Amino acid sequence: MGLTPKLLLVVVFLLPGQRANVQGQIVMNTTTPSTTGTKVPSLAQSSTTQTPITTSAAPFASDDNQPLITAVTAQDSPSTGVAEASGVSTPPLRPIPGGSGDSNETTPSISLPTGPTSSTTGQNGTTQAAESTTAGTTTSPKCSDIKVVSGDYTYIDNMATRTLELSGLNNGLDNIKITGTPELNVTKSSMSNTSYIFENLRICEIYNISLTDFQCSPQHYIIPQIWNVPPDPNIFTLNKTENSTFVTFMWDIGNDDENCNLSYKYMCRNEGHSFNWDTPLSQDEVKGFNPNSTYSCDATVLHANEIIKTMKENVLTDFGMPDDVMGLRCIPRASDDQMIAFEWSYPKNSSRGIDGYIVECRDKKGGASRNIPGEVVPLLEERNTANFSCYIGEAYTEDTVSVQAFKMSRYKNDSRIGGSPVLLKCRTNSSRPDLVRNVKPFLETSNKVKITCNQPNKIKGPKTEYILHFDGKSYNKGKCDFHIKDLSYLREYSYELIFSNGDFRSNPYRGSITTKYNEKALIGFLAFLIIVTSIALIIVLFKIYKLQKRSSSDSDELCELVPRDDEKQLLSVEPISGDHLLETHRRKMADEARLFLAEFQSIPRVFSKLPIKDARESYNQSKNRYVDILPYDENRVELSLISGEQGSDYINASFINGFKEHQKYIAAQGPKDETTNDFWRMIWEQKSTIIVMVTRCEEGNRVKCAQYWPTLETGTLTFGNITVVIKEEKKCPDYIIRKLQISNKNEKTPERDITHIQFISWPDHGVPDDPYLLLKLRRRVTAFSNFFSGPIVVHCSAGVGRTGTYISIDAMMEGLDSENRVDVYGFVVSLRRQRCLMVQVEAQYILIHHALVEYCLFGDTEISVPELAISLTNLKKKDPSSDPSTLEAEFQRLPTYKNWRPQNVGNKSENKDKNWSPHVVPYEFNRVGIRQDDDYSTENAEDSDDSTDDEHDYEDSTKYINASFINGYWSPKAIIAAQGPLKNTLSDFWLMIFQRKVKCIVMLTSCTEENQGSCTKYWGDEKQTYDDIEVAVKDVSKSQSYTVRLFEVRHAKRKECRKIHHYQYENWNPQELPKDPDGLLTMIQNIKQKFPHNTTQEEGKLDKHSPILIHCRDGAQQTGTVCALVNLLQCAEAEGAVDVFHTVKSLRKERPGFVTTFEDYQFIYDTLAMVYPAQNGQLKKNSTQADHVEVVSETGMEQQKRASLNLEPTQDNGHPEDKESATSANGPVDTGPKEIELKIE
């Protein structure tokens, strides 16, 4: 029948008392199963074990390797026969019911002839049963002649089929009965009378099958079969992932049944190395490999310990970890105290090879890296050493540098295999220390002086020594505590106090102190003087008393005759709806804001009927900063009384009602040194959690407010019973957020968290030019508010002007959101009834209206960085599809600011040929001028870059160039936006760069010599001279998307030589946007790292900085987009939020032609979303940001200008003409014109 023997099933029956171990095999065949069959009734499944049975030492009596099946009589033990198939042991062969082995079977018994039996032992030691026959009895077929052969499994739809062949039968299959569990589908083969076909066998199922022969002599018996059906080998596929020391093998096993007893075996070898790995997992990391080595592996799948499939795989492991770098050492930098430099050598074992180095610099606390973590230093083939520098920004500061070699992974793109980092501590050079602080000279006696001071903020050196020069003598001490005695009486002494750090000395602090008179000599004279003065004083007081008594009676009569009524001077001003707010504002601003002025002047400064007695008590007067700004008695904040202290319940602060909420605010004066304890007592007792400070501590050399919080250096300050701890300080250009924690030592309540928000961009005189700053401040305050907070404490210096302005904007915006109307006049009147002089000047009153118009027109367009990707998706949606998207509607609301400032110089006839485009001409207020005087001072060149509309002298003394100062995120005039130089402006271009001390040029276009491309080339391969400026290219390096050049620039009349870095981004065609902004972003990041901003030295003061020059062809198209990206990326890093709309709106006011198309506007959004992708509301980006530069920017002193808002509909041919969407997700509905123009006259 074409059977191919593979395995033999050996079934052995033993006589009573005998045991044998038999290991069986199955002989498979490939008989094609029948397509029809009948169900076989199932039997109760017998208990089986999967432990393999060892073969007996006695050999089988078989010459042809066919199974020997031995029958047993009814007297045989039913437990002595054993068979095994597919690695699973089977129950013993047992007699059918009716024998002596079992009387409980339900199968009908069959009578068999009985007679004496004997057993014989064959030559091979196998016990065989011999049947004795009696005379006259017919002989039945011998059981030993029956052979069982099992065929291969075949698979269809995850079900198996198998053929079972029986031979040695006398009458074929007629006398065979089949039972089994689970239920079987068995048919007789149509091709053979001795074959069964078992169909629909489930994968990994164990089948117990019994075949009963009723004709076998001497007695019929049961032939058991146990099949553990294996999975189909063809479903197994193998994948692998190589790593350095392990390989992940992954078997795809299709629809694997959970009951399958699968295991896996791997044998891998190469020259001199081999190992095995067994695992029950289909996916496992096989370990034991050597890096960068080739192996040949056999991967095997086993089912019930039987091999199903074996595959051969060749493995090449990934590179291993490089060795440590050698000789890492610090390099001294003699001329630089802001940076550390270090160098190292190639790793010792160079045979492994490396691709570069990863360098980090971390501060002594192990905080964030000062450089970008993972800064890659390329490997230079011709050198076996490398070096790197980190900008620390502070002298005598220790940082830990880390250098590790890396090798690029063979299999993972852009993945580096780093070695162990080698660490080294390096320190910047020492430098001149800061001035000593808080110098306090005072007289211990009339002729004995004591001088103390605090240590400088920054020592910048290894030692601490104080040097005092006093009256020609010098005193040195390690502690600032000097005592000088035996001085002359009534004499002024000058002194100098210097701090030394061992290497440098600070600038001297100079002061003077005057000794007193000899007190003993004065006693007699003073006694006489006191007596005389007392007599005179008594006389004067008596006369004053009489005069007051007479005048008071007269004034009482006058008060009765002429009573004062503050209410009569008030006007009747109707509330303004949001729909008419712009129109009303424009009407009231006409004629130099005459209507606003009339409204403001009609409001009483103080409501005289409200009593102010407590603030005027003698013991409270010293607590008031200004004698005329006092709280009313009825709503002043009362502190808890302190026993024995008169006036201990008083503080200059008033409860203020909000738009709807009672006592939502506390308006307070800025604390004085003697009232800081009371201020913190008020915060604790009122349970306030937010303090809004709308002033700086000092403005215009005047103290506006005492500093009532600790710095990060001091950490903790105590004010009476209140302890204040600073936890965090976040600095932004316009505000500083501090996280404070306070506790009361007299109470057991837990500490409380306080958020302190200080607005630092209010100018010394006037009001902020851009009301957006106050709208952003309100958003920050609102973000920290919660239902359980106490009143919001708002203060400036006096607690009325700026304080009232902020409270009015906050309350009126709440009214605009809830009722779509505002009553600014009525609310300011109510403020004055609660605290005098609230909203102190007319400019503040107009600013409130201006802020509300700004909000009503443009809405809130700020988006937090984690929500940027989702918000952008929603902004791009169109509903219906024919309408503009929300993003398009937002772009159409942007004012164009056409001709909003004079452009006189650029439009002169002699300067028109210096402009690329007549539409991009710089405004006068921020135009960059070039001084024509060759004897200018390089020291004050930085200070002379301002220009105004009316500076005719300045216009005459400077040459014109098409360039504008652009405000950066951290500081004003941080960027120069310029057009690409023309042939006739090359010398002016370089002179501007030299005069303005530019250190970095960003070029966003290509250039040609013929002046026909996007820009005239303003450098050469050799040294070039442009009038007095010499330019030489010293180095050129190229990346995939941009080129970096190092220029060396000299002035012919100066000895100074400057190095200028030139970045040219060439993947930007003026006709289309970059398809992939990755290169542009990388360039911006590298520039920021190369030229970091200086941090603040003092509150509100900036270090001088060099502007970055950015140019394209006309200085507007690409330049405006990059300026917006630079500012927005810095804002996202500092504040965690971006406002593309306001950023572009502000840039449009600084130079014409900035971001004029919707495509540019959307490109900015898309680029930001690519930098900050989000998933499930969390930032997906995991790269550490570059070093966080914190600079507090404050506007300098400016004369307050009265502004008028003139908004007129305009039309731009480059913009869509579609009607704006009626609704906006980013703010109030704009029902005005499609496009507005903002003018300040």
PDB file of C-alpha atoms in Angstrom, residues 267-275 293-297:
ATOM      1  CA  MET A 267      22.173  25.592  18.954  1.00  0.00           C
ATOM      2  CA  CYS A 268      24.606  28.278  17.760  1.00  0.00           C
ATOM      3  CA  ARG A 269      28.278  27.940  16.889  1.00  0.00           C
ATOM      4  CA  ASN A 270      31.164  29.719  15.297  1.00  0.00           C
ATOM      5  CA  GLU A 271      34.887  29.204  15.355  1.00  0.00           C
ATOM      6  CA  GLY A 272      35.806  28.131  18.862  1.00  0.00           C
ATOM      7  CA  HIS A 273      32.438  28.990  20.430  1.00  0.00           C
ATOM      8  CA  SER A 274      29.144  27.118  20.608  1.00  0.00           C
ATOM      9  CA  PHE A 275      26.235  26.932  23.021  1.00  0.00           C
ATOM     10  CA  SER A 293      30.621  37.920  15.330  1.00  0.00           C
ATOM     11  CA  THR A 294      29.094  35.503  12.808  1.00  0.00           C
ATOM     12  CA  TYR A 295      27.230  32.420  14.010  1.00  0.00           C
ATOM     13  CA  SER A 296      25.398  29.516  12.392  1.00  0.00           C
ATOM     14  CA  CYS A 297      22.316  28.614  14.409  1.00  0.00           C
TER      15      CYS A 297
END
